Tab-separated table of N, CA, C and O in Angstrom:
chain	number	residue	atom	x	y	z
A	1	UNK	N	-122.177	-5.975	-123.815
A	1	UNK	CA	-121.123	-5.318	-124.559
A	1	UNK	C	-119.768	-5.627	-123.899
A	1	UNK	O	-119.599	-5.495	-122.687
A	2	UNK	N	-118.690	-6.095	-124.854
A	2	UNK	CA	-117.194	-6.436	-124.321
A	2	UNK	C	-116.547	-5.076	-123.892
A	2	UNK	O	-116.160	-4.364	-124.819
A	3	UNK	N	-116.428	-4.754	-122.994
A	3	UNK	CA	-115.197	-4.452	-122.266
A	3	UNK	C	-113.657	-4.104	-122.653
A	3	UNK	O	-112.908	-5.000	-123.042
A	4	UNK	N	-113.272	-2.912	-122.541
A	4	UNK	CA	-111.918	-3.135	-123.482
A	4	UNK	C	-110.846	-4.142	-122.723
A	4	UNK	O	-110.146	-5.011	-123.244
A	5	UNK	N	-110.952	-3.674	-121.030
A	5	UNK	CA	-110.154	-4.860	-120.646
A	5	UNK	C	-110.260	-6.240	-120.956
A	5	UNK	O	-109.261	-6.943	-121.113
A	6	UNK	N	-111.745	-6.779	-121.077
A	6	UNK	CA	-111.903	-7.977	-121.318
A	6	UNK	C	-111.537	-8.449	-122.954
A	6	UNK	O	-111.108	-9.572	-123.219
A	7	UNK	N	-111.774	-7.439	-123.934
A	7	UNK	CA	-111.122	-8.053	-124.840
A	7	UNK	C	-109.894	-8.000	-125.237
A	7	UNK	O	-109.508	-8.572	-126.257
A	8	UNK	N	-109.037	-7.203	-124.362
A	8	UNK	CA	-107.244	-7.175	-124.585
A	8	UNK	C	-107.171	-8.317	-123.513
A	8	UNK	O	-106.034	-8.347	-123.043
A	9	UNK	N	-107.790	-9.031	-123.101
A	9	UNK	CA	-107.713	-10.080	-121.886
A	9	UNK	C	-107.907	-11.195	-123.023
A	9	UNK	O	-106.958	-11.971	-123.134
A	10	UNK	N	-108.771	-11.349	-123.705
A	10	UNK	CA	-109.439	-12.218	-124.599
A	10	UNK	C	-108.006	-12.967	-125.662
A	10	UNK	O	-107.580	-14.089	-125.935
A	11	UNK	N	-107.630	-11.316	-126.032
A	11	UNK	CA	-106.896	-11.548	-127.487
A	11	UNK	C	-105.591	-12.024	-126.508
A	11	UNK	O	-105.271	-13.194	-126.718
A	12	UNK	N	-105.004	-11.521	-125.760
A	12	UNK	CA	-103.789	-11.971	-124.963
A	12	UNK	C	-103.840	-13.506	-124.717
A	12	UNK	O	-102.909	-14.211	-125.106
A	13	UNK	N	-104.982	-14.064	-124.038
A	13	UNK	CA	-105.031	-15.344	-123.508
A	13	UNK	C	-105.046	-16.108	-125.008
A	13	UNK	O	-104.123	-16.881	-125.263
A	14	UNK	N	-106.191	-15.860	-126.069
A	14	UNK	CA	-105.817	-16.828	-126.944
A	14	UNK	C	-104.739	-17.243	-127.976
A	14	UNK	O	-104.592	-18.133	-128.813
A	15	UNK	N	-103.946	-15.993	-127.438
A	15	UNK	CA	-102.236	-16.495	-127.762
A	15	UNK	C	-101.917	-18.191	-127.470
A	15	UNK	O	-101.710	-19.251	-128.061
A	16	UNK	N	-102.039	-17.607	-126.138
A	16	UNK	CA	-101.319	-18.981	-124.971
A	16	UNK	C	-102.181	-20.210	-125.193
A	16	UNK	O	-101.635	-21.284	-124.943
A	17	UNK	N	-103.497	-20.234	-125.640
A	17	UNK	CA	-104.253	-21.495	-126.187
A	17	UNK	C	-104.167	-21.917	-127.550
A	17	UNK	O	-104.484	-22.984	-128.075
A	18	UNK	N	-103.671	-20.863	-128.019
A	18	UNK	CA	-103.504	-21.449	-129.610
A	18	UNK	C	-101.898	-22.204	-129.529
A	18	UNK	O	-101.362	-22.732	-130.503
A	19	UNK	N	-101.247	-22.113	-128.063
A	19	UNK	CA	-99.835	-22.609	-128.404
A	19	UNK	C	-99.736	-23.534	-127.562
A	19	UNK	O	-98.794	-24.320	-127.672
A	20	UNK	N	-100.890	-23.706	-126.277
A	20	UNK	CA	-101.210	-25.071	-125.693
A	20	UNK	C	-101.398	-26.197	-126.913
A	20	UNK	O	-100.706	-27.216	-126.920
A	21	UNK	N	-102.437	-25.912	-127.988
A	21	UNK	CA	-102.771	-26.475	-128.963
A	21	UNK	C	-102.071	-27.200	-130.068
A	21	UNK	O	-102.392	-28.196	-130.717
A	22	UNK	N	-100.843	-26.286	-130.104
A	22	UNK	CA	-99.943	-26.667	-130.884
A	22	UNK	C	-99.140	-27.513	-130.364
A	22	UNK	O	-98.411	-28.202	-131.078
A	23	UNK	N	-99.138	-27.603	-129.022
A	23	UNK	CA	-98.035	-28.539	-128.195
A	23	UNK	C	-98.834	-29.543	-127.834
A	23	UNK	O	-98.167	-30.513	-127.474
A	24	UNK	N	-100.299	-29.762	-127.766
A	24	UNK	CA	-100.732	-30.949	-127.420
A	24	UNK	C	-100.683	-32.446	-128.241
A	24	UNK	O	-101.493	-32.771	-129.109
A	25	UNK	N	-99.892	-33.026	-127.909
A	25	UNK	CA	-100.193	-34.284	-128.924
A	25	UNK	C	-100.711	-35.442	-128.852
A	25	UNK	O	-100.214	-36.498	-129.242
A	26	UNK	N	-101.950	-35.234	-128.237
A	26	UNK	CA	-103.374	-36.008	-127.891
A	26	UNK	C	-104.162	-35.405	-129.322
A	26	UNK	O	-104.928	-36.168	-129.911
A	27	UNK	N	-103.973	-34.240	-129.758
A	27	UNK	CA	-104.628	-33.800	-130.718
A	27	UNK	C	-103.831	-34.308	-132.048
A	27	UNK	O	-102.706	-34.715	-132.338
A	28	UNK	N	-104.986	-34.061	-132.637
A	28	UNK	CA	-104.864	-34.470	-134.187
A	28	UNK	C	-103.450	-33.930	-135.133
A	28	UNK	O	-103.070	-32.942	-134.505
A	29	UNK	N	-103.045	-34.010	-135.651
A	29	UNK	CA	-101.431	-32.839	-136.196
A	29	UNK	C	-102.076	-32.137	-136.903
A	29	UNK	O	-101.853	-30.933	-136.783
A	30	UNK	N	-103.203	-32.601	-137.992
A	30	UNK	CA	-103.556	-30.520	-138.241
A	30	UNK	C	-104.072	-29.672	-137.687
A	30	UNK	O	-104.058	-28.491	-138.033
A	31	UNK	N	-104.894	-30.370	-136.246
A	31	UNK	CA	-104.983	-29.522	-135.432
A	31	UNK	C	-103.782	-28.893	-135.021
A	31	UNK	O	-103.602	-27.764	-135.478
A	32	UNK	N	-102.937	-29.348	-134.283
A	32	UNK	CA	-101.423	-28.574	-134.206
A	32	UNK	C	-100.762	-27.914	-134.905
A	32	UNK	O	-100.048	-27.002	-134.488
A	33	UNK	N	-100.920	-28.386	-136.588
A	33	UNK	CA	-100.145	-27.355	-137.487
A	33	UNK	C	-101.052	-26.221	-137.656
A	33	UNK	O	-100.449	-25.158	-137.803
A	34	UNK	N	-102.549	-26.125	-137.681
A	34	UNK	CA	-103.111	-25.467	-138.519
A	34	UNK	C	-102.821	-23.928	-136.919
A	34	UNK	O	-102.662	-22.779	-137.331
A	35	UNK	N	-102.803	-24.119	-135.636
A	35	UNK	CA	-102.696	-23.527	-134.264
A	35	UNK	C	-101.464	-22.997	-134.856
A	35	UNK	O	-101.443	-21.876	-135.364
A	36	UNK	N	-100.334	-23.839	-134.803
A	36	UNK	CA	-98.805	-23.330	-135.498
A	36	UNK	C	-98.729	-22.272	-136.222
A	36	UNK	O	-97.879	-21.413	-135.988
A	37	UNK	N	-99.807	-22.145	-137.442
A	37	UNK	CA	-99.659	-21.448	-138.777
A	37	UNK	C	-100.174	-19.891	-137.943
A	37	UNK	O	-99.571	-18.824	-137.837
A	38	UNK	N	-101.833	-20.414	-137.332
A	38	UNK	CA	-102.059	-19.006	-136.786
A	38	UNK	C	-100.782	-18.778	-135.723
A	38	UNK	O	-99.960	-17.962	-136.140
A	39	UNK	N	-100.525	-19.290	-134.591
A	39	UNK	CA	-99.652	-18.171	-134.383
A	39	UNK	C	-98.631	-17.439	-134.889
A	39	UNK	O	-98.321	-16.380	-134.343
A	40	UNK	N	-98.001	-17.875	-135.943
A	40	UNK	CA	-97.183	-17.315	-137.142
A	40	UNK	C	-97.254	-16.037	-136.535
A	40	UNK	O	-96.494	-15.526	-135.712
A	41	UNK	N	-98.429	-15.539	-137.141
A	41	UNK	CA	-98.697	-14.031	-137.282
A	41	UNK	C	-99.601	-13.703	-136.320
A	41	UNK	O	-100.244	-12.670	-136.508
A	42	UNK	N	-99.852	-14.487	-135.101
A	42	UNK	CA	-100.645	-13.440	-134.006
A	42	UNK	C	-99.815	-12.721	-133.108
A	42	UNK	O	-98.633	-12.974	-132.876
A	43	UNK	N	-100.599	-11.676	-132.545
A	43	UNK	CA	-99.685	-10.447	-131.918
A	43	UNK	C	-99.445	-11.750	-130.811
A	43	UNK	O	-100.107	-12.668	-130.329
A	44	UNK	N	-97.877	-11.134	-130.733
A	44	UNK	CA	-97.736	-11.150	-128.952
A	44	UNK	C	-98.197	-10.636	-127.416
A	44	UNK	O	-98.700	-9.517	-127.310
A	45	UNK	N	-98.092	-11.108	-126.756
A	45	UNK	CA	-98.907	-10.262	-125.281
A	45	UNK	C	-98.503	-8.747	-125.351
A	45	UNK	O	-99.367	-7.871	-125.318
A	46	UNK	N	-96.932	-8.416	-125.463
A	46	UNK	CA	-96.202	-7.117	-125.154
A	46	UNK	C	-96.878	-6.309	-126.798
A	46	UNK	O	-96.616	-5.107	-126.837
A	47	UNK	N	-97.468	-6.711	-127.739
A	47	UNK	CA	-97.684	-6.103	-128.795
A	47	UNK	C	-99.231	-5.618	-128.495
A	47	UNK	O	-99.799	-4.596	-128.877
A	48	UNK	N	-99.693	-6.648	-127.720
A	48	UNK	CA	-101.186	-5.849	-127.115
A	48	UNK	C	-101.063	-4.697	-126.519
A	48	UNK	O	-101.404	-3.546	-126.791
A	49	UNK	N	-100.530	-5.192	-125.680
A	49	UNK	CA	-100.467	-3.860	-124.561
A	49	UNK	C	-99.734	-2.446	-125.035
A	49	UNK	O	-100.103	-1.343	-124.631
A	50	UNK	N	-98.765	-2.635	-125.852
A	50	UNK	CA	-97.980	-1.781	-126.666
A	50	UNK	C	-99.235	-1.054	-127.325
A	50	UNK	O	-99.084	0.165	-127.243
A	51	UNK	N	-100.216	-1.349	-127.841
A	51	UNK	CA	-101.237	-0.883	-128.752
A	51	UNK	C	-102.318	-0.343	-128.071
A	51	UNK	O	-102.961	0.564	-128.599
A	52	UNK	N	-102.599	-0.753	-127.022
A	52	UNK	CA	-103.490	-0.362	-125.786
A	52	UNK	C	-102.338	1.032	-125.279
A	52	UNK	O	-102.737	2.185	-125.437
A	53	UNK	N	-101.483	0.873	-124.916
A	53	UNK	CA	-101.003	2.354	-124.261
A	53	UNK	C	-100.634	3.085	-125.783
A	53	UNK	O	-100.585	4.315	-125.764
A	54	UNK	N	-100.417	2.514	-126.872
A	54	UNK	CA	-100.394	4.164	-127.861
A	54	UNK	C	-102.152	4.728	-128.316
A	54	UNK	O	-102.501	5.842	-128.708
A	55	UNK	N	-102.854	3.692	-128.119
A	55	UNK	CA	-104.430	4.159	-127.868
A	55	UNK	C	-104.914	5.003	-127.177
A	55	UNK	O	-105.911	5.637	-127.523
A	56	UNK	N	-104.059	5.243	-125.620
A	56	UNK	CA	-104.187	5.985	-124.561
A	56	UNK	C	-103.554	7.460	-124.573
A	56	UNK	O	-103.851	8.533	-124.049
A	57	UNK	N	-102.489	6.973	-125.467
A	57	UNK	CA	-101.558	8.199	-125.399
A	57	UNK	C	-102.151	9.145	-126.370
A	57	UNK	O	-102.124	10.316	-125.992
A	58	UNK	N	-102.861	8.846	-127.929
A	58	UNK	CA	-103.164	9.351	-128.887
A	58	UNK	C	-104.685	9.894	-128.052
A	58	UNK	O	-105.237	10.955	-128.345
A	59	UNK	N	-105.112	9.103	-127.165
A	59	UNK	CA	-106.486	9.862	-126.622
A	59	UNK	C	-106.090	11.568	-125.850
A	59	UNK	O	-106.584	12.696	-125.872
A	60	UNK	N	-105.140	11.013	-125.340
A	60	UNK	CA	-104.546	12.483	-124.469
A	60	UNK	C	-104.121	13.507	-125.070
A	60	UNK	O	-104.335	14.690	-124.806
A	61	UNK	N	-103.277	12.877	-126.202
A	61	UNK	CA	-103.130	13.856	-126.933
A	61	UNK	C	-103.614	14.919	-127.995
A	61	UNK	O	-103.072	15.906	-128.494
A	62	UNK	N	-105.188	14.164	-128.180
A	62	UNK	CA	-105.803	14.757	-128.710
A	62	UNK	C	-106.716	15.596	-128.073
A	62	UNK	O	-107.084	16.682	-128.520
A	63	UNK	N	-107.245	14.855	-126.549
A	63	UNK	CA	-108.009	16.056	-125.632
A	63	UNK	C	-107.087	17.016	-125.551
A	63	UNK	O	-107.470	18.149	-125.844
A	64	UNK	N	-105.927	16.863	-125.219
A	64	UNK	CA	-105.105	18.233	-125.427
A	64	UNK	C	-104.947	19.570	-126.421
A	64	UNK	O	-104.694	20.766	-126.276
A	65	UNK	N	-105.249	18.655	-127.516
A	65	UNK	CA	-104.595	19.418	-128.504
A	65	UNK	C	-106.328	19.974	-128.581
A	65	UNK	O	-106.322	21.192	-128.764
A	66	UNK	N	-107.893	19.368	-128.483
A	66	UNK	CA	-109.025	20.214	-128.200
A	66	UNK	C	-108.948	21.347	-127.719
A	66	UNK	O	-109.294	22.403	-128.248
A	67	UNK	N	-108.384	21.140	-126.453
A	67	UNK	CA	-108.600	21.968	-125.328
A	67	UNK	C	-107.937	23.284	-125.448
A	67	UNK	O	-108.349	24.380	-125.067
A	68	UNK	N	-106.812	22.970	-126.059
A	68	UNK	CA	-105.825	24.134	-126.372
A	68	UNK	C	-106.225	24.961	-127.438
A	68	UNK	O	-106.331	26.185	-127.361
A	69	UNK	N	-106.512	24.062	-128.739
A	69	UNK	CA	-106.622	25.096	-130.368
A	69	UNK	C	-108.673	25.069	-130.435
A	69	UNK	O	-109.174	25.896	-131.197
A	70	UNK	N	-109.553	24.218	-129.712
A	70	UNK	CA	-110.652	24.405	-129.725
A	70	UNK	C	-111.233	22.870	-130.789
A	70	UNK	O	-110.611	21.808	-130.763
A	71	UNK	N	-112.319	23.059	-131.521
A	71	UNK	CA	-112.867	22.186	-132.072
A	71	UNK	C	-111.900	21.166	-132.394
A	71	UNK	O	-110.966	21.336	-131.611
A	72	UNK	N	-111.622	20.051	-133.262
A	72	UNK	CA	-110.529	19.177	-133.704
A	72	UNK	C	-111.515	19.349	-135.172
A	72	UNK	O	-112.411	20.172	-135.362
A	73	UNK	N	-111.023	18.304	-136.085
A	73	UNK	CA	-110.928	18.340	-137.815
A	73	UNK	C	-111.795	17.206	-137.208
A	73	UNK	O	-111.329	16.501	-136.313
A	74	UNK	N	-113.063	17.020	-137.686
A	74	UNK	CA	-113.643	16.013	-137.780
A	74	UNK	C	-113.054	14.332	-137.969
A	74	UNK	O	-113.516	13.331	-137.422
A	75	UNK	N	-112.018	14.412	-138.824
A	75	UNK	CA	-110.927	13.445	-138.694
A	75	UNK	C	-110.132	12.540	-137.962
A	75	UNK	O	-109.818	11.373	-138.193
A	76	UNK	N	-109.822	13.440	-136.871
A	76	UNK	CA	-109.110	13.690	-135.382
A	76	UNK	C	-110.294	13.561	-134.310
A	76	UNK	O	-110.189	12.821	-133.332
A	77	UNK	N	-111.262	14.223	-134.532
A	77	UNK	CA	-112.317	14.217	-133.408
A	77	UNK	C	-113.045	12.766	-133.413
A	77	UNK	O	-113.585	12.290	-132.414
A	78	UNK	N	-113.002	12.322	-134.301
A	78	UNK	CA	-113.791	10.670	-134.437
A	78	UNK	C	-113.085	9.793	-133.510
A	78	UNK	O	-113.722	8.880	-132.987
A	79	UNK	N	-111.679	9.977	-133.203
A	79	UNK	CA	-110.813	9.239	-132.568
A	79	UNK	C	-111.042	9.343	-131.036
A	79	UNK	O	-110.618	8.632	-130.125
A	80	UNK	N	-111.730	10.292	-131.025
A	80	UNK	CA	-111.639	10.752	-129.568
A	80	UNK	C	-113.585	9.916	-129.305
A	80	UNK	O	-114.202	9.631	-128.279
A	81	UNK	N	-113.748	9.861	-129.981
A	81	UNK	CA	-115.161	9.628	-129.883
A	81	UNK	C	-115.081	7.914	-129.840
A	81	UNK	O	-115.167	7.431	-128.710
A	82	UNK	N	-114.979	7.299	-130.578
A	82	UNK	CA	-114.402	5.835	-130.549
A	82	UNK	C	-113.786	5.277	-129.501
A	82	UNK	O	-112.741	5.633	-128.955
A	83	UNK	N	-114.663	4.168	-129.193
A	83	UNK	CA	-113.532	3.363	-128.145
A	83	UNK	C	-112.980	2.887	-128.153
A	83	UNK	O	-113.252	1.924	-128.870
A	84	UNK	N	-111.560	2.806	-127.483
A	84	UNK	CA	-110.373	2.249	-127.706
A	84	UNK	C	-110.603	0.676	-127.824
A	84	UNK	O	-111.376	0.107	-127.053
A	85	UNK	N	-109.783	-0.120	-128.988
A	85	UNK	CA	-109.657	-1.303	-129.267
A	85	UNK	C	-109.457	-2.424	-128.310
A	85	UNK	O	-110.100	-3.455	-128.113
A	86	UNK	N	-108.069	-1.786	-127.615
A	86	UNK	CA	-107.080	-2.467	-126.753
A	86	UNK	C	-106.538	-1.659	-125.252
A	86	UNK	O	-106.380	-0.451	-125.075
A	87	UNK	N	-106.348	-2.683	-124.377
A	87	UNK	CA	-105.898	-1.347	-123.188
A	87	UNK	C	-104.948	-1.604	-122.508
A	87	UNK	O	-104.595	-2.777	-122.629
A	88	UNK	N	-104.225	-0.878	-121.671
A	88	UNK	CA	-102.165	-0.604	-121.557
A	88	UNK	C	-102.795	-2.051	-120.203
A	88	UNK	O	-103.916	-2.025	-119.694
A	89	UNK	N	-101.812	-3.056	-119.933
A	89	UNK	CA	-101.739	-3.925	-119.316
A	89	UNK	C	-101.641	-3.281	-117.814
A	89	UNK	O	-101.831	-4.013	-116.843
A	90	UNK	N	-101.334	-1.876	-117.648
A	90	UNK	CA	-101.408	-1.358	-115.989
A	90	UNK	C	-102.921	-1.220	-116.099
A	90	UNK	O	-103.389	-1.496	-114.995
A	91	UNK	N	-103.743	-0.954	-116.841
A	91	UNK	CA	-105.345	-0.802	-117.375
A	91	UNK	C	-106.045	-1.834	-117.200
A	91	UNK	O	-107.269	-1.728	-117.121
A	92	UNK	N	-105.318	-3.234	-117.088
A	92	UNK	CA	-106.123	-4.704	-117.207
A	92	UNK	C	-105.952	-5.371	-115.580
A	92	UNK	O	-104.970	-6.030	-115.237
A	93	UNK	N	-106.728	-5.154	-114.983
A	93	UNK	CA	-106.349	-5.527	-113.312
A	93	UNK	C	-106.256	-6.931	-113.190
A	93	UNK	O	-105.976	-7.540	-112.157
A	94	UNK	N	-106.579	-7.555	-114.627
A	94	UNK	CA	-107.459	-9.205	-114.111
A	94	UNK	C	-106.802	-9.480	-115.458
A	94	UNK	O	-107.594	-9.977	-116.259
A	95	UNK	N	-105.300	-9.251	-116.027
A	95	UNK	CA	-104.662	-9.673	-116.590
A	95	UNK	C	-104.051	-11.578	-117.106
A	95	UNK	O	-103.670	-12.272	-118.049
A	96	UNK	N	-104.360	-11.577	-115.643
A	96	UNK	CA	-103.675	-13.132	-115.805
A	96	UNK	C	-104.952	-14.355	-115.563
A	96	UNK	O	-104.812	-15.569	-115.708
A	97	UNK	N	-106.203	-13.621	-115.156
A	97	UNK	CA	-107.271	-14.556	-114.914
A	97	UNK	C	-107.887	-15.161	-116.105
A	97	UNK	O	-107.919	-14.724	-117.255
A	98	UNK	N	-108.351	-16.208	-115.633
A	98	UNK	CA	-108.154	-17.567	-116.574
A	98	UNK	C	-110.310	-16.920	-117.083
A	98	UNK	O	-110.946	-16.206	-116.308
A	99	UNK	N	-110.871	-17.408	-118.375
A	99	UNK	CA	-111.883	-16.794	-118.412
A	99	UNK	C	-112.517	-17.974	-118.422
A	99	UNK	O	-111.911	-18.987	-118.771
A	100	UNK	N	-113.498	-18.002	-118.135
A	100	UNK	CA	-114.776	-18.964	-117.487
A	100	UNK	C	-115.374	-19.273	-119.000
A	100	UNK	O	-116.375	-19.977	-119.137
């Protein structure tokens, strides 16, 4: 089973390979354009981590808001139950390591 660090590690790094890709020109050009097009619209590194700490924050804030008013709305309580997607880059110790 992936790891949340390892897959906010995952999605971060294949930023930077989809834009090695695009700059290599040993490769084919639709290989390069088609790398180009996805990064269009892939998150940035700071948009990961941005999403990983409001993941963290919405966790706290909801054990809080348990702890204080009691049960949560089934709604709210699923969130707390679920594991987070993504995680805050002070969360990723092995941020910059290259993956095997």
């Amino acid at each position: 089973m992936t790891m949340v660090h390892e897959r906010t590690r995952s999605v971060v790094q294949t930023r930077d390979f989809l834009r090695d890709l695009s700059r290599d020109s040993s490769l084919p050009e639709s290989i390069r354009l088609q790398a180009e097009r996805l990064l269009r619209h892939y998150p940035k590194a700071a948009d990961i981590w941005l999403a990983g700490r409001l993941e963290e924050r919405r966790r706290e804030e909801l054990s809080l808001l348990a702890d204080k008013h009691g049960p949560l709305h089934p709604a709210l309580g699923c969130w707390l139950a679920a594991d987070p997607l993504f995680c805050d880059e002070s969360s990723n110790s092995s941020s910059t390591t290259e993956i095997d």
